[in-house]
PDB file of C-alpha atoms in Angstrom:
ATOM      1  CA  UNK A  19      40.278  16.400 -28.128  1.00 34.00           C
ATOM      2  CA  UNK A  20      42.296  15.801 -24.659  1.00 41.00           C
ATOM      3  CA  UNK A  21      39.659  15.373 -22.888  1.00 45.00           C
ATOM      4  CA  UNK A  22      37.903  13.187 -25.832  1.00 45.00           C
ATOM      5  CA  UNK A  23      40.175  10.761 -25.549  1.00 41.00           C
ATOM      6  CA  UNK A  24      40.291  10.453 -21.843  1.00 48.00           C
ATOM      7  CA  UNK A  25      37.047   9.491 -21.848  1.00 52.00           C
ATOM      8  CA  UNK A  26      37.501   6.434 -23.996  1.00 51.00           C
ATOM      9  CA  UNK A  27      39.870   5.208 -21.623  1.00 55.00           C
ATOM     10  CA  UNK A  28      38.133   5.898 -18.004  1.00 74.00           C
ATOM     11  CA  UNK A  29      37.145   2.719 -16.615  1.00 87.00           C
ATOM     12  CA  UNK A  30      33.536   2.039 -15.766  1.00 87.00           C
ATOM     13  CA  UNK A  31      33.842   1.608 -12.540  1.00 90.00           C
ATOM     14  CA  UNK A  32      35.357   5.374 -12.627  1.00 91.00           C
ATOM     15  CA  UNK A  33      33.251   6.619 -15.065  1.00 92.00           C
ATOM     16  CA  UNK A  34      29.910   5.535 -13.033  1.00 93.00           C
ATOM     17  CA  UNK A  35      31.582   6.833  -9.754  1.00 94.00           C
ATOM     18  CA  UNK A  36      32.160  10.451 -11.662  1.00 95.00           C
ATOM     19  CA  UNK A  37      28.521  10.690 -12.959  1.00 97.00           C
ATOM     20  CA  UNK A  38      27.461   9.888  -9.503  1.00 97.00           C
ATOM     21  CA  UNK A  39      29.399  12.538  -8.015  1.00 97.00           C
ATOM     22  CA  UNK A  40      28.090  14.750 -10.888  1.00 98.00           C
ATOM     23  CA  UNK A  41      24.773  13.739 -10.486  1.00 98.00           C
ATOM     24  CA  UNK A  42      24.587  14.476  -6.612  1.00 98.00           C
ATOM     25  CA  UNK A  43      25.889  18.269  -7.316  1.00 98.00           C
ATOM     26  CA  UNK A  44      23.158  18.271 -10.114  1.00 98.00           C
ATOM     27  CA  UNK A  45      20.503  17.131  -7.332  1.00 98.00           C
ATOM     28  CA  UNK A  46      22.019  18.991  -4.633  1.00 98.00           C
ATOM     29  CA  UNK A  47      21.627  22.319  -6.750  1.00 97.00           C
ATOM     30  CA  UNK A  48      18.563  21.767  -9.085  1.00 97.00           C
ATOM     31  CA  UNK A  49      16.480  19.363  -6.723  1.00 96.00           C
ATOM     32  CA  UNK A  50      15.696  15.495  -7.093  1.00 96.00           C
ATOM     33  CA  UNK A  51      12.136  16.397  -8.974  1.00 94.00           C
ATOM     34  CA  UNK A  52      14.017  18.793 -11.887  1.00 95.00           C
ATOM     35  CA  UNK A  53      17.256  17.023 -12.267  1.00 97.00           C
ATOM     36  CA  UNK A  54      17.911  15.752 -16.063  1.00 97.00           C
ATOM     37  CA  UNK A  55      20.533  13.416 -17.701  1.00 98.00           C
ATOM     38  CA  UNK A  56      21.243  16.553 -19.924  1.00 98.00           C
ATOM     39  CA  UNK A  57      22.795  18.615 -16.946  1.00 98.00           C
ATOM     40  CA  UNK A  58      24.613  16.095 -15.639  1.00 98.00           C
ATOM     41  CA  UNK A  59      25.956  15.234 -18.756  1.00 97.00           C
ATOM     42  CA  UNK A  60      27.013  18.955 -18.856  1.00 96.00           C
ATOM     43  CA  UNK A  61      28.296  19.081 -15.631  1.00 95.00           C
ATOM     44  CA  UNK A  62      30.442  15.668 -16.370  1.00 94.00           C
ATOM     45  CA  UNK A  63      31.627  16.704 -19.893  1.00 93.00           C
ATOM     46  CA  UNK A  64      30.528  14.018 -21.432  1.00 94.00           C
ATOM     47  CA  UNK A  65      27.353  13.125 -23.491  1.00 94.00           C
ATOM     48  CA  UNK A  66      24.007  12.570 -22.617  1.00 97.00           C
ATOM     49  CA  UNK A  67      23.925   9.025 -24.104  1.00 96.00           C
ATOM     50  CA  UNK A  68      26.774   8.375 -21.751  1.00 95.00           C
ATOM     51  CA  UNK A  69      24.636   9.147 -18.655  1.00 97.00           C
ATOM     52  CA  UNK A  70      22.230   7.196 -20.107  1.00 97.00           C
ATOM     53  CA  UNK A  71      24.423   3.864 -20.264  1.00 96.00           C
ATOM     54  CA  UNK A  72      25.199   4.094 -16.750  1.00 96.00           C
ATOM     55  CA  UNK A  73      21.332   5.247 -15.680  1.00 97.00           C
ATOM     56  CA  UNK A  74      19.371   4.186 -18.331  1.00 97.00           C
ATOM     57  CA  UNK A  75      15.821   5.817 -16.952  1.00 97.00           C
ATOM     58  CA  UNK A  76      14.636   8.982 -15.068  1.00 95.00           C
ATOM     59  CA  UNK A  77      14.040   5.865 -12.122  1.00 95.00           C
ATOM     60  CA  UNK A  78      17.506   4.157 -11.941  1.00 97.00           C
ATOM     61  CA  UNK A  79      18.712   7.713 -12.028  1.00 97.00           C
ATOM     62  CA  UNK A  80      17.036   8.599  -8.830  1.00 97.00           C
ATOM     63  CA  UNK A  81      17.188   5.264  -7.755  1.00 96.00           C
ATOM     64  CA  UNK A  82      21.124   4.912  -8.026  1.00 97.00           C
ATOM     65  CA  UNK A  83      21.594   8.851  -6.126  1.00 98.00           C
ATOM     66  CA  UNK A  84      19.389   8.469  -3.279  1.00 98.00           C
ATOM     67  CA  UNK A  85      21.322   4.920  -2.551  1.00 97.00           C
ATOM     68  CA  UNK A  86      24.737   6.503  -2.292  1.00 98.00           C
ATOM     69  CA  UNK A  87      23.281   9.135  -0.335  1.00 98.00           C
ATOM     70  CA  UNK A  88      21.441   6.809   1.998  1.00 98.00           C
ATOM     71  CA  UNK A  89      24.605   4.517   2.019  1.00 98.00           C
ATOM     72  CA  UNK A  90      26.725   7.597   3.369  1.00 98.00           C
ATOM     73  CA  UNK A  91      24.396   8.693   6.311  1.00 98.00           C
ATOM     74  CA  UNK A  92      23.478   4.946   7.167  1.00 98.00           C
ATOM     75  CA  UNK A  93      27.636   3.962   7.319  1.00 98.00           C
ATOM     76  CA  UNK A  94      28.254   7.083   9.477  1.00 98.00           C
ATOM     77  CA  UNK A  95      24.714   6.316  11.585  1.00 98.00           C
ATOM     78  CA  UNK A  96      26.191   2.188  11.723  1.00 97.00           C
ATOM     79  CA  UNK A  97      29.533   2.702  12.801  1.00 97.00           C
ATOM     80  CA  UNK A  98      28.980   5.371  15.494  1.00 97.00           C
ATOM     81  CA  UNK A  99      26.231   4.255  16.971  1.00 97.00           C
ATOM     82  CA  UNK A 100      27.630   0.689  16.999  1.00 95.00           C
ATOM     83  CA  UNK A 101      30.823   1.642  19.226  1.00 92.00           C
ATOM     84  CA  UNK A 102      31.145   0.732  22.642  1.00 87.00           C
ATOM     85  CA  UNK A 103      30.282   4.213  23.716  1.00 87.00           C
ATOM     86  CA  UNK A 104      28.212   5.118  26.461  1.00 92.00           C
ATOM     87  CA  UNK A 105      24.976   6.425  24.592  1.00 94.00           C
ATOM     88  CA  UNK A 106      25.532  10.279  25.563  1.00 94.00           C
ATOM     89  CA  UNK A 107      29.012  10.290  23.938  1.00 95.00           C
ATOM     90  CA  UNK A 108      27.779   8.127  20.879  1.00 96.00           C
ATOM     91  CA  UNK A 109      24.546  10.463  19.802  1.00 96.00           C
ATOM     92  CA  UNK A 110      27.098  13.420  20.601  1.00 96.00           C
ATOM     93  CA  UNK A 111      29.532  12.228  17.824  1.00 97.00           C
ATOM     94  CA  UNK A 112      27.010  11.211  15.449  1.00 97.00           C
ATOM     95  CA  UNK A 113      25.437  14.636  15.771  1.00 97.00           C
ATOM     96  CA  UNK A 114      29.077  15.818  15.400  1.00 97.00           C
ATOM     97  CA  UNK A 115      29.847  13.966  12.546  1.00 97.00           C
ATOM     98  CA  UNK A 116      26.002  15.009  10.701  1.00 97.00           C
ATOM     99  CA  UNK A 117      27.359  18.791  11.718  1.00 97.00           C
ATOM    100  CA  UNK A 118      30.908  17.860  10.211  1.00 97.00           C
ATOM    101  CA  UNK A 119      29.103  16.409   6.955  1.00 97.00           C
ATOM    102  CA  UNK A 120      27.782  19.550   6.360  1.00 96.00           C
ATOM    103  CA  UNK A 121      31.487  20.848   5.799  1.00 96.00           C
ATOM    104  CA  UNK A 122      32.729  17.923   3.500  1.00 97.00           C
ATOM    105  CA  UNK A 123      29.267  16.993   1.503  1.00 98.00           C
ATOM    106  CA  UNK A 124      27.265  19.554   1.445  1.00 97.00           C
ATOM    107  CA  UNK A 125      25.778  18.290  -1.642  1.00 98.00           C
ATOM    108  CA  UNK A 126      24.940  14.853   0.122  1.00 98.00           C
ATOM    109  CA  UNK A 127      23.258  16.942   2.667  1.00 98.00           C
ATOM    110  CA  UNK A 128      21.334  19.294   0.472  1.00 98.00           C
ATOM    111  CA  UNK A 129      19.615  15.830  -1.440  1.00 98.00           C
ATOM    112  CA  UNK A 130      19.035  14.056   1.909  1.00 98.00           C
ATOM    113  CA  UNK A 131      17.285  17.450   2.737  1.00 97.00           C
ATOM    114  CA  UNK A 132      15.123  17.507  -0.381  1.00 97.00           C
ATOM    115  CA  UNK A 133      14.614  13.906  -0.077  1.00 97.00           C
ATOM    116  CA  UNK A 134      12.905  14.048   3.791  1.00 97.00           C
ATOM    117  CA  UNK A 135      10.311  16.314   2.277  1.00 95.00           C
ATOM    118  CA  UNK A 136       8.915  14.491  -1.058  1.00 93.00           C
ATOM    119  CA  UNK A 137       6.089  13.371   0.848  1.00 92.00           C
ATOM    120  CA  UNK A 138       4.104  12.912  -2.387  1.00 85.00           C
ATOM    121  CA  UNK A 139       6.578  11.688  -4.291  1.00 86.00           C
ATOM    122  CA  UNK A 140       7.646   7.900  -5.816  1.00 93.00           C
ATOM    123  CA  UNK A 141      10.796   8.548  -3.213  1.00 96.00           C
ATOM    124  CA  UNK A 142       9.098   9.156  -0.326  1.00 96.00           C
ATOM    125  CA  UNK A 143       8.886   4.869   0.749  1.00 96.00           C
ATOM    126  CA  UNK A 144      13.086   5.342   0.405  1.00 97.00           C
ATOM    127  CA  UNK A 145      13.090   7.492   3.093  1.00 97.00           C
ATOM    128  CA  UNK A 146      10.618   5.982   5.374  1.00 97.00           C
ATOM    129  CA  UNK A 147      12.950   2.908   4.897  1.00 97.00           C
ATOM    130  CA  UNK A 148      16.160   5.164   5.832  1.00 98.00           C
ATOM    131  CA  UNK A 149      14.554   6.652   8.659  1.00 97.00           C
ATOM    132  CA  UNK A 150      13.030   3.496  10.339  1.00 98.00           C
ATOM    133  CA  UNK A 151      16.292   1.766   9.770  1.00 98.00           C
ATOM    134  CA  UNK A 152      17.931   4.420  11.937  1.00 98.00           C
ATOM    135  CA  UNK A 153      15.255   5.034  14.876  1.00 98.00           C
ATOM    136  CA  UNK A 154      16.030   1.461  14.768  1.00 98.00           C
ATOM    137  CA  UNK A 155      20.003   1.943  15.658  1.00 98.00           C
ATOM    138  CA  UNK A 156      18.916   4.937  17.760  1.00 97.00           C
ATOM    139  CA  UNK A 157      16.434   3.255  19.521  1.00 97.00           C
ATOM    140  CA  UNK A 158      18.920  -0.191  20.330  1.00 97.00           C
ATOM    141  CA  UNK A 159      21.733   2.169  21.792  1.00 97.00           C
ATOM    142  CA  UNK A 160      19.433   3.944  24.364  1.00 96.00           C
ATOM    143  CA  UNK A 161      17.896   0.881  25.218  1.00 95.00           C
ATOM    144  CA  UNK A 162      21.700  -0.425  25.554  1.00 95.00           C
ATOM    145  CA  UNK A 163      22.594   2.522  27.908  1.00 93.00           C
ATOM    146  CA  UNK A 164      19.236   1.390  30.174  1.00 93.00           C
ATOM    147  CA  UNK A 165      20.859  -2.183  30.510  1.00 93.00           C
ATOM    148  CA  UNK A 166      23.990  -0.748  31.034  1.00 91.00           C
ATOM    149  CA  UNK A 167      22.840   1.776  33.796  1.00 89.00           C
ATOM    150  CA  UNK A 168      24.124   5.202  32.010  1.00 89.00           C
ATOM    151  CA  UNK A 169      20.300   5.834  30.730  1.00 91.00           C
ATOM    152  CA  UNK A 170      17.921   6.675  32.911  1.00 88.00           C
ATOM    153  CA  UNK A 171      15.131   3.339  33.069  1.00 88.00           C
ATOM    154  CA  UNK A 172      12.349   5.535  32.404  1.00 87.00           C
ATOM    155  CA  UNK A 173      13.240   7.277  29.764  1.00 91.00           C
ATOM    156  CA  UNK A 174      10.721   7.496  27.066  1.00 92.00           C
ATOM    157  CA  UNK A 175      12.811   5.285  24.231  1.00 94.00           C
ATOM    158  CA  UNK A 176      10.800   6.050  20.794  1.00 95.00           C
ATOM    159  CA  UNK A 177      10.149   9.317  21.536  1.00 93.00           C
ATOM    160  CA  UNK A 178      14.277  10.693  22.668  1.00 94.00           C
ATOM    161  CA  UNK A 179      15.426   8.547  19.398  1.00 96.00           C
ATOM    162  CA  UNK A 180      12.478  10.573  17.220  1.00 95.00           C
ATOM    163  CA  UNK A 181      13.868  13.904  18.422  1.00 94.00           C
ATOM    164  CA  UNK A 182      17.460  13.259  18.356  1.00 94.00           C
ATOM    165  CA  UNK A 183      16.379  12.085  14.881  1.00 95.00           C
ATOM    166  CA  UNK A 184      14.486  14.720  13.929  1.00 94.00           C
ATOM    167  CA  UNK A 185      16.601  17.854  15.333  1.00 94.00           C
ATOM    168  CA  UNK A 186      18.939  16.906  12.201  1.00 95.00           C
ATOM    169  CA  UNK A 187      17.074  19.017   9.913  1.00 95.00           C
ATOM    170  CA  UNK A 188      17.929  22.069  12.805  1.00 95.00           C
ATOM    171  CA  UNK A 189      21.451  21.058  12.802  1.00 95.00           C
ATOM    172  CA  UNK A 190      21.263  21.304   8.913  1.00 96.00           C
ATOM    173  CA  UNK A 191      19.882  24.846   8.343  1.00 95.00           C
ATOM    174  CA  UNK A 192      21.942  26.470  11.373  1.00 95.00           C
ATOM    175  CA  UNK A 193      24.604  25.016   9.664  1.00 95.00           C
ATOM    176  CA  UNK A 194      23.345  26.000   6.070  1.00 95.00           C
ATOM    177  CA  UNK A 195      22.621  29.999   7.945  1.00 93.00           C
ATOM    178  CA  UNK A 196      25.674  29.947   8.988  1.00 91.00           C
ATOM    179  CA  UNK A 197      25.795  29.642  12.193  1.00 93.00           C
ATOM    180  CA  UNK A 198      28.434  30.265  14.640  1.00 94.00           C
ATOM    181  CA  UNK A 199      30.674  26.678  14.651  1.00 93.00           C
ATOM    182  CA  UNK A 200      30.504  27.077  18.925  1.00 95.00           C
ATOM    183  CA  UNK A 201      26.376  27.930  18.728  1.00 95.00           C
ATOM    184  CA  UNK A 202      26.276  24.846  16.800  1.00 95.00           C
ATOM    185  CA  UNK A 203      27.993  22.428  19.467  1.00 96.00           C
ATOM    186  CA  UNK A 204      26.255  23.764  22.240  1.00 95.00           C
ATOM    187  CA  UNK A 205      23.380  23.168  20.701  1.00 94.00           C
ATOM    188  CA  UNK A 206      23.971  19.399  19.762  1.00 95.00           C
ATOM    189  CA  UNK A 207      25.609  19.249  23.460  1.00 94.00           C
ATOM    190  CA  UNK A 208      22.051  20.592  24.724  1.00 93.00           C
ATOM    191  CA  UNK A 209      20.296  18.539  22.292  1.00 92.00           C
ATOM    192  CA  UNK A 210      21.560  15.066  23.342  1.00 93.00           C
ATOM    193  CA  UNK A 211      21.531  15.717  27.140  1.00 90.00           C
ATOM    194  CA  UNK A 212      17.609  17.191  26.745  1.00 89.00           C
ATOM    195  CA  UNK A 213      16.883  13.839  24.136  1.00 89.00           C
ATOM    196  CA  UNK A 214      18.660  11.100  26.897  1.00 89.00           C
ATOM    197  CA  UNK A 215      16.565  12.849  29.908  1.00 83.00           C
ATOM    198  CA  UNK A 216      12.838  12.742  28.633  1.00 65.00           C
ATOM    199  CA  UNK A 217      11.074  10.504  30.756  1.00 61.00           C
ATOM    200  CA  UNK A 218       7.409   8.636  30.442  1.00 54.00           C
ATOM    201  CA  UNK A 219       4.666  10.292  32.245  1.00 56.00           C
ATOM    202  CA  UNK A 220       3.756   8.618  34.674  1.00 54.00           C
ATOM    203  CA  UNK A 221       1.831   5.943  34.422  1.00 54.00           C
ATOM    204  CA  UNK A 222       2.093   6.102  30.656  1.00 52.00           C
ATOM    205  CA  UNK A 223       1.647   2.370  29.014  1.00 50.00           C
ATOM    206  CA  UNK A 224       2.756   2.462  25.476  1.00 49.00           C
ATOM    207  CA  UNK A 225       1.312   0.694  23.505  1.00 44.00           C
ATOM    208  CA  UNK A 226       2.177  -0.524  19.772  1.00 45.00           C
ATOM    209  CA  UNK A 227       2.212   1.886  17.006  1.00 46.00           C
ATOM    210  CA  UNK A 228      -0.639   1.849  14.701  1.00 44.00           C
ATOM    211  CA  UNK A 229       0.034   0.746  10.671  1.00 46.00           C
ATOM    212  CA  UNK A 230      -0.327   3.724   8.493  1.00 42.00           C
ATOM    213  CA  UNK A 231      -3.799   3.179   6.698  1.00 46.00           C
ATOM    214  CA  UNK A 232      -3.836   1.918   3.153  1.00 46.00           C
ATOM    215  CA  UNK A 233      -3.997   5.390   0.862  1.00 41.00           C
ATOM    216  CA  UNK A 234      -5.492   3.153  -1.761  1.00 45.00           C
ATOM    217  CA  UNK A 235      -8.242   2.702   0.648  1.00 44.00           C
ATOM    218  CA  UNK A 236      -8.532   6.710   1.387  1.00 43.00           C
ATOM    219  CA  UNK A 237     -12.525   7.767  -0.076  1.00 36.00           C
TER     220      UNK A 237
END
């Protein structure tokens, strides 16, 4: 009955923010394609018509998660990589901060994990958003460090930003092993200093990536 009648009198604003936070452990532990209103209902103590004020479809549901989760990595991506630091010390704290993240969400972590691989799924344009979005910051701060003289002129821009980028996922299951807290820095020391020295072949002229075909068009 206590807890009854603390729900009537939760704001909504803290009621959403609670079913969010429920619904993220609920993702984080059952996966984006299996999670229901019903457990997160459970999980929140509250019932499943109340989820469904707040998400009011299997879509907004998914929808309203994988924004907050975007919305975490993309704040932590922004305000790192937008700092005056030299580009070496900036992709060192942001893969500091991803490690860190690890720690303090783990659940944020464990969708944004499940989320890079729904290739086939209504989700997957989300994440091709999220990741352009930030190869986009990556690329901008390397290409900052060239102007500035702490990057190396040559270096080959799309392709250090795409495996900075992409070593994540390592960070993320050496972290998820565990591993070693000392293994893990040295590896995201030797990750950014291999990522900020790969250079263009030479005579390499890059040109502009090609669209990814239509699949409607796919025989």
């Amino acid at each position: 009955m206590q807890a009854g009648a603390k729900r009537q009198w939760m704001r909504t604003a803290d009621r959403r923010a609670q079913l969010v936070e429920c619904a993220i452990a609920v993702f984080a532990r059952d996966g984006i394609g299996r999670a229901t209103h019903a457990a997160i209902a459970e999980d929140a103590g509250v019932s499943v018509a109340t989820v469904f004020v707040h998400f009011p479809n299997r879509e907004a549901l998914v929808r309203d998660v994988l924004q907050v989760v975007d919305g975490f990595f993309s704040e932590m991506i922004g305000e790192i990589l937008g700092s005056d630091d030299d580009p070496r010390a900036a992709f060192l704290a942001l893969a500091r901060a991803f490690a860190g993240s690890i720690d303090t969400h783990p659940d944020h972590v464990r969708v944004w994990l499940d989320w890079s691989t729904a290739v086939r799924d209504q989700t997957w344009p989300g994440w091709l958003d999220f990741q352009e979005r930030t190869l986009h910051l990556m690329r901008e701060k390397i290409r900052a460090g060239i102007r500035a003289g702490t990057v190396h002129p040559h270096i080959d821009v799309d392709s250090a930003a795409r495996i900075f980028n992409g070593a994540s996922h390592i960070v993320a299951l050496m972290k998820f092993d565990p591993a070693q807290p000392a293994d893990v820095d040295h590896m995201l020391v030797h990750l950014v200093d291999s990522a900020l020295h790969l250079p263009l072949p030479a005579g390499d002229v890059r040109l502009p990536r090609p669209a990814f075909p239509d699949a409607g068009a796919a025989s």
